[in-house]
Coordinates of C-alpha atoms (C1' of nucleotides) in Angstrom, one line a residue:
Chain I
M11 CA -81.7 -80.2 -187.1
A12 CA -80.5 -83.7 -186.4
P13 CA -77.3 -84.6 -188.1
I14 CA -77.4 -87.2 -190.8
T15 CA -75.2 -90.1 -190.1
R16 CA -74.1 -92.6 -192.7
R17 CA -71.0 -94.1 -194.3
M18 CA -69.1 -94.1 -191.0
T19 CA -65.7 -94.6 -192.7
F20 CA -65.8 -91.1 -194.2
P21 CA -63.3 -88.6 -192.8
K22 CA -64.6 -85.6 -190.9
V23 CA -65.6 -82.7 -193.1
V24 CA -65.0 -79.4 -191.4
I25 CA -67.2 -76.6 -192.8
E26 CA -65.7 -73.3 -192.3
R27 CA -68.0 -70.4 -192.9
D28 CA -68.0 -66.8 -192.2
T29 CA -70.1 -65.2 -189.6
D30 CA -72.5 -62.5 -190.8
S31 CA -70.4 -59.8 -189.3
E32 CA -68.2 -58.0 -191.7
E33 CA -66.2 -55.9 -189.3
S34 CA -63.5 -58.4 -188.3
S35 CA -60.4 -58.1 -190.3
S36 CA -58.0 -58.8 -187.5
D37 CA -56.1 -62.0 -186.8
E38 CA -56.9 -64.7 -189.2
E39 CA -55.8 -67.5 -186.9
E40 CA -58.2 -66.5 -184.2
E41 CA -61.0 -66.2 -186.6
D42 CA -60.4 -69.6 -188.0
E43 CA -60.6 -71.1 -184.5
A44 CA -63.7 -69.2 -183.7
V45 CA -65.4 -70.4 -186.8
E46 CA -64.5 -74.0 -186.1
E47 CA -66.0 -73.7 -182.6
E48 CA -69.2 -72.4 -184.0
E49 CA -69.3 -75.0 -186.6
E50 CA -72.1 -77.2 -185.1
E51 CA -74.5 -74.3 -184.8
E52 CA -74.0 -73.1 -188.3
E53 CA -74.1 -76.3 -190.2
E54 CA -77.7 -76.0 -191.3
R55 CA -76.9 -73.5 -193.9
V56 CA -74.7 -75.9 -195.8
E57 CA -76.5 -79.1 -195.3
S58 CA -77.7 -79.3 -198.9
K59 CA -74.1 -79.1 -200.1
V60 CA -72.5 -81.6 -197.7
T61 CA -74.4 -84.3 -196.0
E62 CA -71.5 -86.2 -194.4
E63 CA -70.4 -84.1 -191.5
T64 CA -70.3 -83.1 -187.8
Q65 CA -70.8 -85.8 -185.3
V66 CA -69.5 -88.4 -187.8
G67 CA -66.3 -86.5 -187.3
S68 CA -65.6 -87.9 -183.9
D69 CA -65.8 -91.4 -185.3
A70 CA -63.7 -90.4 -188.2
K71 CA -61.0 -89.0 -185.9
R72 CA -60.9 -92.2 -183.9
K73 CA -60.4 -94.1 -187.1
G74 CA -57.4 -91.8 -188.0
K75 CA -58.9 -90.1 -191.0
A76 CA -57.6 -86.6 -191.6
P77 CA -60.4 -84.0 -191.6
I78 CA -61.3 -82.4 -195.0
T79 CA -61.8 -78.7 -194.6
I80 CA -64.3 -77.0 -196.9
S81 CA -64.1 -73.3 -196.4
L82 CA -67.2 -71.3 -196.9
K83 CA -65.8 -68.2 -195.3
K84 CA -66.2 -65.0 -197.3
V85 CA -62.8 -64.0 -198.5
C86 CA -61.7 -61.1 -200.6
K87 CA -61.4 -62.1 -204.2
V88 CA -58.4 -60.0 -204.7
C89 CA -56.2 -60.9 -201.8
K90 CA -58.0 -64.1 -200.7
K91 CA -58.0 -62.9 -197.1
P92 CA -61.1 -62.8 -194.9
G93 CA -62.6 -59.9 -193.1
H94 CA -63.3 -57.7 -196.2
E95 CA -64.5 -58.1 -199.7
A96 CA -63.5 -56.3 -202.8
G97 CA -66.1 -55.8 -205.5
F98 CA -69.2 -53.8 -206.5
R99 CA -71.4 -52.6 -203.8
G100 CA -74.2 -51.3 -205.9
A101 CA -72.6 -49.3 -208.6
T102 CA -69.5 -48.4 -206.6
Y103 CA -66.5 -50.6 -206.6
I104 CA -64.9 -51.2 -203.3
D105 CA -61.1 -51.8 -203.5
C106 CA -59.2 -54.4 -201.6
P107 CA -57.5 -52.4 -198.8
M108 CA -54.6 -54.8 -198.8
K109 CA -53.5 -53.7 -202.2
P110 CA -52.0 -50.4 -203.4
C111 CA -54.5 -47.9 -204.7
F112 CA -55.9 -49.2 -208.0
L113 CA -55.8 -45.7 -209.4
C114 CA -52.5 -44.2 -208.5
K115 CA -50.7 -47.4 -207.5
M116 CA -49.6 -45.9 -204.2
P117 CA -50.1 -47.9 -200.9
G118 CA -52.0 -46.5 -198.0
H119 CA -55.3 -45.8 -199.5
T120 CA -57.9 -47.1 -201.9
T121 CA -59.4 -45.7 -205.1
M122 CA -62.3 -44.3 -203.2
T123 CA -60.0 -42.1 -201.1
C124 CA -57.3 -41.5 -203.6
P125 CA -56.4 -37.9 -203.8
H126 CA -56.2 -38.2 -207.6
R127 CA -59.7 -39.3 -207.9
V128 CA -60.9 -36.1 -209.4
T129 CA -64.5 -37.0 -209.7
T130 CA -65.1 -38.4 -206.3
E131 CA -67.6 -35.7 -205.4
F132 CA -69.7 -36.2 -208.5
G133 CA -72.2 -38.4 -206.7
V134 CA -73.0 -35.8 -204.1
I135 CA -73.4 -32.8 -206.4
P136 CA -77.1 -32.1 -206.6
A137 CA -78.5 -33.0 -210.0
P138 CA -79.9 -29.5 -210.8
R139 CA -76.6 -27.9 -210.2
R140 CA -74.9 -30.3 -212.5
N141 CA -77.0 -29.2 -215.3
T142 CA -76.4 -25.5 -215.0
H143 CA -73.2 -25.4 -217.1
K144 CA -72.6 -26.5 -220.6
P145 CA -69.2 -27.9 -220.4
L146 CA -69.2 -29.8 -223.6
E147 CA -70.0 -26.7 -225.4
Y148 CA -67.1 -25.2 -223.5
V149 CA -64.8 -28.0 -224.7
F150 CA -65.7 -27.3 -228.3
E151 CA -66.0 -23.6 -228.1
R152 CA -62.5 -23.1 -226.6
Q153 CA -61.1 -24.5 -229.8
L154 CA -62.4 -21.4 -231.5
R155 CA -61.7 -19.0 -228.7
P156 CA -58.5 -20.1 -227.0
D157 CA -58.2 -16.9 -225.0
I158 CA -61.1 -17.7 -222.8
P159 CA -60.0 -17.8 -219.2
P160 CA -59.0 -21.2 -217.8
I161 CA -61.8 -21.5 -215.4
K162 CA -63.5 -24.8 -216.2
P163 CA -66.6 -26.4 -215.1
K164 CA -65.9 -29.7 -213.4
H165 CA -68.1 -32.1 -215.4
V166 CA -69.6 -32.5 -218.7
I167 CA -73.2 -33.4 -218.5
P168 CA -74.3 -36.3 -220.7
D169 CA -77.6 -34.6 -221.5
Q170 CA -75.8 -32.2 -223.7
V171 CA -74.5 -34.8 -226.1
S172 CA -76.3 -37.1 -228.3
C173 CA -74.9 -40.5 -229.1
A174 CA -75.5 -42.7 -232.1
V175 CA -74.6 -46.3 -231.5
I176 CA -73.4 -48.4 -234.4
R177 CA -73.5 -52.0 -233.5
Y178 CA -71.9 -54.0 -236.2
H179 CA -68.5 -55.3 -235.3
S180 CA -68.6 -58.8 -233.8
R181 CA -65.3 -58.2 -231.9
R182 CA -64.0 -55.2 -230.1
I183 CA -63.1 -52.0 -231.9
T184 CA -59.3 -51.5 -232.0
C185 CA -58.8 -48.4 -234.1
L186 CA -60.7 -45.5 -235.6
E187 CA -59.8 -43.0 -238.3
F188 CA -61.7 -40.1 -239.8
H189 CA -61.6 -39.4 -243.5
P190 CA -59.2 -36.6 -244.2
T191 CA -61.6 -34.6 -246.3
K192 CA -65.1 -36.2 -246.2
N193 CA -66.6 -35.0 -243.0
N194 CA -69.0 -37.9 -242.3
I195 CA -66.8 -40.8 -243.1
L196 CA -65.2 -42.9 -240.4
L197 CA -63.0 -46.0 -240.6
S198 CA -63.2 -48.6 -237.9
G199 CA -60.9 -51.6 -237.4
D200 CA -61.6 -54.5 -235.2
K201 CA -60.0 -57.5 -233.5
R202 CA -60.9 -59.8 -236.3
G203 CA -59.1 -57.6 -238.8
Q204 CA -62.3 -56.2 -240.4
V205 CA -62.3 -52.6 -241.6
G206 CA -65.5 -50.7 -241.7
V207 CA -66.2 -47.6 -243.7
W208 CA -69.1 -45.6 -242.3
D209 CA -71.1 -42.6 -243.3
F210 CA -72.2 -41.8 -239.7
V211 CA -74.9 -39.5 -240.8
K212 CA -76.5 -42.3 -242.8
V213 CA -75.2 -45.2 -240.6
H214 CA -76.9 -47.9 -242.6
E215 CA -74.5 -46.8 -245.4
K216 CA -71.5 -48.9 -244.9
V217 CA -68.8 -50.9 -246.6
V218 CA -67.0 -53.5 -244.6
Y219 CA -63.8 -55.2 -245.7
G220 CA -63.4 -58.6 -244.2
N221 CA -60.5 -59.8 -246.3
I222 CA -57.7 -57.3 -245.6
H223 CA -56.5 -58.9 -242.4
S224 CA -56.9 -62.2 -240.6
C225 CA -56.6 -60.7 -237.1
I226 CA -56.4 -57.4 -235.2
T227 CA -56.3 -54.3 -237.2
N228 CA -54.1 -52.1 -235.0
N229 CA -53.8 -48.9 -237.0
M230 CA -55.1 -47.2 -240.1
R231 CA -53.9 -44.2 -242.1
F232 CA -55.1 -42.6 -245.3
N233 CA -52.7 -42.1 -248.1
P234 CA -52.0 -38.4 -247.9
T235 CA -51.8 -38.1 -251.7
N236 CA -54.8 -40.3 -252.5
D237 CA -57.5 -40.4 -249.9
C238 CA -59.1 -43.5 -251.5
M239 CA -56.1 -45.5 -250.4
V240 CA -55.9 -46.7 -246.8
Y241 CA -53.0 -48.4 -245.1
S242 CA -53.6 -50.7 -242.2
A243 CA -51.3 -52.4 -239.8
S244 CA -52.3 -55.7 -238.3
S245 CA -51.3 -58.4 -235.9
D246 CA -51.3 -60.8 -238.9
G247 CA -47.9 -59.2 -239.7
T248 CA -49.0 -57.4 -242.8
V249 CA -49.5 -53.9 -243.9
G250 CA -52.7 -53.7 -246.0
C251 CA -53.1 -51.2 -248.7
T252 CA -56.7 -51.0 -249.7
D253 CA -58.2 -49.1 -252.6
L254 CA -61.6 -48.0 -251.3
E255 CA -62.9 -47.5 -254.8
T256 CA -62.2 -50.9 -256.1
G257 CA -62.0 -52.9 -252.8
I258 CA -58.8 -54.3 -254.0
S259 CA -56.2 -54.8 -251.2
F260 CA -52.7 -56.0 -251.2
S261 CA -49.9 -56.2 -248.7
P262 CA -46.7 -54.1 -249.2
I263 CA -45.3 -55.9 -246.1
N264 CA -45.9 -59.4 -244.9
L265 CA -43.6 -60.3 -242.0
N266 CA -44.9 -63.9 -241.8
P267 CA -44.5 -65.2 -245.3
D268 CA -44.0 -68.7 -244.1
G269 CA -47.2 -68.7 -242.0
W270 CA -47.5 -69.8 -238.4
Q271 CA -44.2 -71.2 -237.1
G272 CA -45.1 -70.7 -233.4
P273 CA -45.6 -67.7 -231.2
G274 CA -41.8 -67.1 -230.9
S275 CA -41.5 -66.1 -234.5
W276 CA -45.0 -64.7 -235.4
K277 CA -44.6 -61.0 -236.1
M278 CA -47.3 -58.5 -235.5
L279 CA -47.5 -54.9 -236.6
Y280 CA -48.8 -52.3 -234.2
G281 CA -47.6 -48.7 -234.5
M282 CA -48.0 -47.1 -237.9
D283 CA -47.8 -43.6 -239.3
I284 CA -47.2 -41.9 -242.6
N285 CA -44.5 -39.4 -243.4
S286 CA -45.9 -37.6 -246.4
E287 CA -42.8 -35.4 -246.9
K288 CA -40.6 -38.4 -247.3
G289 CA -43.3 -40.5 -248.9
L290 CA -43.0 -43.3 -246.3
V291 CA -45.3 -45.6 -244.4
L292 CA -43.7 -46.4 -241.1
V293 CA -44.7 -49.5 -239.2
A294 CA -43.2 -51.2 -236.2
D295 CA -43.5 -54.8 -235.0
N296 CA -43.6 -56.7 -231.7
F297 CA -39.9 -57.5 -231.8
G298 CA -38.7 -53.9 -231.6
Y299 CA -38.2 -53.2 -235.3
L300 CA -39.2 -50.4 -237.6
H301 CA -40.1 -51.2 -241.2
L302 CA -40.5 -48.7 -244.0
V303 CA -42.7 -48.7 -247.1
D304 CA -42.2 -46.4 -250.0
I305 CA -45.6 -44.9 -250.9
R306 CA -44.7 -44.4 -254.6
S307 CA -43.7 -47.9 -255.2
N308 CA -45.7 -49.4 -252.4
D309 CA -42.8 -51.6 -251.6
K310 CA -40.6 -52.2 -248.7
T311 CA -37.6 -50.0 -248.5
G312 CA -34.5 -50.3 -246.4
N313 CA -33.8 -52.7 -243.7
A314 CA -35.7 -53.2 -240.5
I315 CA -34.3 -51.0 -237.7
L316 CA -34.2 -51.9 -234.1
I317 CA -35.8 -49.0 -232.3
H318 CA -36.9 -50.6 -229.0
K319 CA -35.6 -53.3 -226.8
K320 CA -35.1 -56.4 -228.9
G321 CA -38.0 -58.7 -228.7
S322 CA -40.4 -56.1 -227.2
K323 CA -43.4 -54.7 -228.8
V324 CA -43.3 -51.2 -230.4
T325 CA -46.8 -50.0 -229.5
G326 CA -46.9 -46.7 -231.5
L327 CA -45.3 -44.4 -234.0
H328 CA -45.9 -40.8 -234.7
C329 CA -44.3 -38.5 -237.3
N330 CA -43.9 -34.9 -236.2
P331 CA -46.6 -32.8 -238.0
V332 CA -44.2 -29.8 -238.5
Q333 CA -40.7 -31.2 -238.6
P334 CA -40.7 -34.3 -240.9
D335 CA -37.3 -35.4 -239.7
L336 CA -38.7 -36.2 -236.2
L337 CA -40.2 -39.5 -235.4
L338 CA -41.7 -40.5 -232.0
S339 CA -42.0 -44.2 -231.0
C340 CA -43.1 -46.0 -227.9
G341 CA -43.0 -49.5 -226.7
N342 CA -43.3 -52.2 -224.1
D343 CA -39.8 -51.5 -223.0
H344 CA -41.2 -48.6 -220.9
F345 CA -39.7 -46.0 -223.3
A346 CA -40.9 -43.4 -225.7
R347 CA -38.1 -42.4 -228.0
I348 CA -37.5 -39.4 -230.4
W349 CA -35.6 -40.1 -233.6
D350 CA -34.0 -38.2 -236.4
M351 CA -35.3 -39.8 -239.6
R352 CA -32.2 -38.7 -241.5
R353 CA -30.0 -41.0 -239.5
I354 CA -32.0 -43.6 -237.7
E355 CA -30.3 -46.8 -236.5
A356 CA -30.4 -48.9 -233.4
G357 CA -29.4 -46.8 -230.5
S358 CA -29.4 -43.5 -232.3
S359 CA -32.4 -42.0 -230.6
L360 CA -32.3 -38.3 -229.8
N361 CA -34.2 -38.8 -226.5
D362 CA -35.4 -41.7 -224.5
L363 CA -38.4 -40.8 -222.4
E364 CA -38.6 -43.1 -219.5
H365 CA -41.9 -44.5 -218.1
R366 CA -42.6 -46.7 -215.2
R367 CA -44.5 -49.2 -217.3
V368 CA -45.6 -50.0 -220.8
V369 CA -46.2 -47.0 -223.0
N370 CA -49.5 -47.4 -224.9
S371 CA -49.1 -44.3 -227.0
A372 CA -47.0 -41.3 -227.6
Y373 CA -48.1 -38.4 -229.8
F374 CA -46.6 -35.1 -230.8
S375 CA -49.0 -32.2 -230.4
P376 CA -51.0 -31.9 -233.6
L377 CA -50.3 -28.3 -234.6
S378 CA -46.9 -27.1 -233.4
G379 CA -45.6 -30.6 -232.9
N380 CA -43.7 -29.2 -230.0
K381 CA -45.4 -31.1 -227.1
I382 CA -45.5 -34.8 -226.4
L383 CA -48.4 -36.6 -224.7
T384 CA -47.9 -40.2 -223.6
T385 CA -50.2 -42.8 -222.1
S386 CA -48.6 -45.4 -219.9
Q387 CA -49.9 -48.4 -218.0
D388 CA -48.8 -47.0 -214.7
N389 CA -52.0 -45.0 -214.9
R390 CA -50.4 -41.8 -215.8
L391 CA -50.5 -39.4 -218.7
R392 CA -47.2 -37.6 -219.2
I393 CA -46.7 -34.3 -221.0
W394 CA -43.5 -32.8 -222.2
D395 CA -44.2 -29.2 -223.0
S396 CA -41.4 -28.5 -225.4
L397 CA -39.1 -30.5 -227.4
V398 CA -36.3 -28.0 -226.8
G399 CA -36.9 -28.1 -223.1
N400 CA -35.7 -30.6 -220.5
M401 CA -36.6 -34.0 -221.8
D402 CA -35.2 -35.9 -218.8
S403 CA -38.5 -35.8 -217.0
P404 CA -42.0 -34.9 -218.1
S405 CA -43.4 -31.5 -217.5
R406 CA -46.4 -33.0 -215.9
E407 CA -47.8 -36.4 -214.9
I408 CA -51.6 -36.8 -214.7
V409 CA -53.0 -39.7 -212.8
H410 CA -55.8 -41.3 -214.8
S411 CA -57.3 -44.8 -214.7
H412 CA -56.5 -46.6 -217.9
D413 CA -54.2 -49.5 -216.9
F414 CA -56.3 -52.5 -217.7
N415 CA -54.9 -54.0 -220.8
R416 CA -55.5 -57.7 -220.7
H417 CA -58.9 -58.0 -222.5
L418 CA -59.2 -54.5 -223.8
T419 CA -57.7 -52.4 -226.5
P420 CA -55.0 -50.3 -224.9
F421 CA -56.2 -46.9 -223.9
K422 CA -54.5 -44.0 -225.7
A423 CA -54.9 -40.3 -224.9
E424 CA -55.5 -38.5 -228.1
W425 CA -55.0 -34.8 -228.8
D426 CA -57.9 -32.7 -229.9
P427 CA -56.6 -31.8 -233.4
K428 CA -58.7 -28.6 -233.4
D429 CA -57.6 -27.1 -230.2
P430 CA -55.2 -24.2 -231.0
S431 CA -53.8 -24.2 -227.5
E432 CA -52.9 -27.8 -227.7
S433 CA -54.1 -28.6 -224.3
L434 CA -57.1 -30.8 -224.7
A435 CA -56.9 -34.5 -224.8
V436 CA -59.5 -37.3 -224.7
I437 CA -59.1 -40.7 -223.2
G438 CA -61.5 -43.4 -222.0
R439 CA -61.6 -44.3 -218.4
Y440 CA -61.3 -47.8 -217.0
I441 CA -62.6 -47.5 -213.4
S442 CA -66.2 -46.8 -213.3
E443 CA -68.0 -44.0 -211.6
N444 CA -71.4 -44.2 -209.8
F445 CA -73.7 -42.1 -211.9
N446 CA -77.1 -42.1 -210.3
G447 CA -76.8 -45.8 -209.5
A448 CA -75.2 -47.0 -212.7
A449 CA -71.6 -47.9 -212.9
L450 CA -70.4 -46.1 -216.1
H451 CA -67.0 -45.7 -217.7
P452 CA -66.9 -42.1 -219.0
I453 CA -64.7 -40.7 -221.7
D454 CA -62.6 -38.0 -220.2
F455 CA -61.6 -34.7 -221.6
I456 CA -58.5 -33.6 -219.8
D457 CA -56.8 -30.2 -219.9
I458 CA -53.3 -31.4 -220.1
S459 CA -51.9 -28.0 -219.2
S460 CA -53.5 -28.2 -215.7
G461 CA -54.4 -31.8 -215.3
Q462 CA -58.0 -30.9 -214.8
L463 CA -60.8 -33.0 -215.9
V464 CA -62.7 -30.7 -218.2
A465 CA -65.5 -33.1 -219.2
E466 CA -66.7 -36.6 -218.9
V467 CA -68.9 -38.0 -221.5
M468 CA -71.1 -41.0 -220.8
D469 CA -74.6 -42.3 -221.6
P470 CA -76.6 -44.4 -219.2
N471 CA -77.2 -46.9 -222.0
I472 CA -73.6 -47.4 -222.6
T473 CA -72.1 -49.5 -219.8
T474 CA -69.1 -50.8 -221.6
I475 CA -65.6 -49.5 -221.4
T476 CA -64.6 -47.3 -224.3
P477 CA -60.8 -47.4 -224.8
V478 CA -60.7 -46.1 -228.4
N479 CA -61.5 -42.5 -229.0
K480 CA -60.9 -40.1 -231.8
L481 CA -61.8 -36.4 -232.1
H482 CA -62.9 -35.2 -235.5
P483 CA -60.3 -33.1 -237.3
R484 CA -62.8 -30.3 -238.1
D485 CA -66.2 -30.9 -236.5
D486 CA -67.5 -31.2 -233.0
I487 CA -67.6 -34.9 -233.1
L488 CA -66.1 -37.6 -231.0
A489 CA -65.9 -41.2 -232.3
S490 CA -65.5 -44.0 -229.7
G491 CA -65.1 -47.7 -229.9
S492 CA -65.7 -50.3 -227.3
S493 CA -66.3 -54.0 -227.2
R494 CA -68.6 -54.2 -230.1
S495 CA -70.0 -50.8 -230.8
L496 CA -69.0 -47.6 -232.3
F497 CA -70.3 -44.4 -230.8
I498 CA -70.6 -41.0 -232.5
W499 CA -71.0 -38.2 -230.0
R500 CA -71.8 -34.6 -230.6
P501 CA -73.4 -31.6 -229.0
K502 CA -77.1 -32.2 -228.9
D503 CA -78.4 -29.0 -230.3
R504 CA -76.1 -29.3 -233.3
S505 CA -76.7 -32.9 -234.0
E506 CA -77.1 -34.1 -237.5
P507 CA -80.1 -36.3 -237.8
I508 CA -79.2 -39.9 -237.8
E509 CA -81.2 -42.2 -240.0
E510 CA -82.4 -45.4 -238.5
K511 CA -83.1 -47.7 -241.3
D512 CA -81.8 -50.9 -239.8
E513 CA -82.7 -51.0 -236.2
R514 CA -81.1 -54.3 -235.7
K515 CA -77.7 -52.8 -236.3
V516 CA -78.3 -49.3 -235.4
V517 CA -79.5 -47.9 -232.1
V518 CA -79.8 -44.3 -231.5
C519 CA -79.7 -43.5 -227.8
G520 CA -79.3 -40.5 -225.6
G521 CA -82.2 -38.8 -227.4
A522 CA -80.5 -37.9 -230.7
D523 CA -82.0 -34.7 -231.9
K524 CA -84.1 -35.2 -235.0
K525 CA -84.4 -31.7 -236.0
R526 CA -82.1 -30.6 -238.8
N527 CA -80.0 -28.0 -237.3
R528 CA -77.0 -27.7 -239.5
K529 CA -73.9 -26.3 -238.1
S530 CA -72.3 -23.7 -240.2
G531 CA -68.7 -22.6 -240.2
D532 CA -65.4 -24.4 -240.0
G533 CA -66.3 -27.7 -241.5
G534 CA -65.7 -28.7 -245.0
D535 CA -68.3 -29.1 -247.6
D536 CA -70.5 -31.9 -246.6
S537 CA -72.2 -32.1 -250.0
D538 CA -69.2 -34.0 -251.2
D539 CA -70.0 -36.7 -248.8
E540 CA -73.4 -37.3 -250.3
G541 CA -73.4 -40.9 -251.5
F542 CA -69.7 -41.5 -250.8
I543 CA -70.5 -45.0 -249.5
S544 CA -72.9 -45.6 -252.3
K545 CA -70.2 -44.8 -254.7
L546 CA -67.9 -47.2 -252.9
K547 CA -70.5 -49.9 -253.0
K548 CA -71.2 -49.4 -256.7
S549 CA -67.6 -49.4 -257.7
N550 CA -66.8 -52.3 -255.3
S551 CA -69.6 -54.4 -256.7
K552 CA -68.1 -53.9 -260.1
S553 CA -64.8 -55.2 -258.8
K554 CA -64.1 -58.8 -259.4
K555 CA -63.1 -59.6 -255.9
P556 CA -65.6 -62.2 -254.8
D557 CA -64.7 -62.2 -251.1
L558 CA -65.4 -58.6 -250.5
K559 CA -68.0 -58.3 -247.8
L560 CA -70.5 -55.6 -248.3
S561 CA -72.6 -56.6 -245.5
R562 CA -72.7 -59.1 -242.8
R563 CA -75.1 -60.6 -240.4
K564 CA -74.7 -59.8 -236.8
Chain X
dA15 C1' -77.1 -67.3 -213.9
dA16 C1' -72.9 -69.3 -213.5
dT17 C1' -68.8 -70.5 -215.8
dC18 C1' -65.3 -70.2 -219.2
dG19 C1' -61.7 -68.3 -221.9
dA20 C1' -59.4 -65.4 -225.1
dT21 C1' -55.4 -62.8 -224.1
dG22 C1' -51.0 -59.6 -222.8
dC23 C1' -48.1 -58.4 -219.4
dT24 C1' -45.6 -58.8 -215.0
dC25 C1' -43.3 -60.9 -211.6
dC26 C1' -41.0 -64.5 -209.4
dC27 C1' -38.0 -68.2 -209.3
Chain Z
dT3 C1' -32.6 -64.3 -219.0
dG4 C1' -36.3 -67.5 -219.6
dG5 C1' -40.5 -70.0 -218.4
dG6 C1' -44.6 -70.2 -216.3
dA7 C1' -48.1 -68.8 -213.0
dG8 C1' -51.4 -65.5 -212.2
dC9 C1' -53.9 -61.4 -212.7
dC10 C1' -58.9 -55.9 -209.4
dC11 C1' -64.3 -53.0 -212.3
dT12 C1' -64.1 -57.5 -219.7
dC13 C1' -67.5 -59.4 -222.2
dG14 C1' -69.5 -62.6 -225.3
dA15 C1' -70.6 -67.4 -225.7
dT16 C1' -72.3 -71.6 -223.6

DNA sequence: AATCGATGCTCCC
DNA sequence: TGGGAGCCCTCGAT
């Protein structure tokens, strides 16, 4: 093609573009030269973008104009170097080889070849074989029969769970909480500060409170003495105390009474837990301080106590389920700390559990309270097997992908509250896996005693990342939250029917079983749940609060 | 179908 | 020890 010549005063424009070959990752300098030499032959590809070029260049050079270089070479979007490209190839993500492993953070290999990538072989296991076991059954069964031998199937098969999708929240889900006694009731908090109350068997039944918080609801807890009262901690700096029956909400704590004075002073509340023995709500802020609320008076009690590095966020609090004097905290200062509630003051921690990066969560084990499970942004779960053992270093570290925290709710590994052996944890996974050509982010069930992946739950229709997960305290139910949707997972053959009255908001996918096949046994009496939301609605509608949102358009 | 950006933390100077 | 640039699989809005 003949070069187009006009505007002779323009400087030379050098088009650098990559050759089609992908293999060269050697010397950059050489490659640059090579490309420049080939320039004239390759210009046709870019002619529509740049019309002033090539032979004009010699004129421009003579006139002393510096050449303008436009690089069209393919470069890696991660390291900006040519010769390779990071990104998806089909449903598989190819790491930048110049960076440490994205999964375990060690140099020398990529995620694909990482020895910790426990599920690498998934894609090559023939499909029929994958369906021969019932691992999810296994996951739930072992709660009833902890003595079964620790030989575990490798993967949970999505066909064995049904998943109801509740699409209501307009922003990402940030926290979930099951009702302490009513089996079908779930609370969900979101980035906007809304709190939803769901009957997930009748998902169209809902009450949504939009006026409790002005931004992120970080944590919710039911009042142990009155399960119609819910406490919630928010990034708006308040603790909300909401009466679900009347819809009336007030704030026992407001750390920003003077409103927005700039980011340096705006306080946010993250970690929260309730110590029922002592009648306290404990919350912690983003400046390292612990605050206490007396449940009886619903008023602030005592002074704020510095429990993590001054100015750093306290990400979580957990009261020991057995020993009420023990408190566990974790924060952005890379520590989880154990405290004695009887004498808690700055620097008085019993143990400081060191992590390499931010600690997203730290939980005592739910039954004995004797183990600790933490989730850290260095892509590791850490387990301390006994509080009376060596606390200097964890009993185990399990490499698991969950470090992405910029635009997602932080991942938190949660105990299965029903597992008598206290060895089962659930956590969403960040890096995707190629499942029959789809890049999916499963929810992992991990045996924290062995580090083995017991199960991975996913649905081909759910392509989002699911950082928030909570296992039901009594039933075989997993609730998950992602960018906008709530998911209710359960074993297929035991699924409750899900009503689909409002298809705009409710999608049932994964072939939720319609047949009524009630599970008997360990659960509480579901008949109590009949009409719980309706009752809330009724009583709420009687309340005089005008801004209570009972429903909301998508 | 591209692009933008909210957003939190880390690292580097 | 503080400020600012920049960041690897987001995701919804335009």
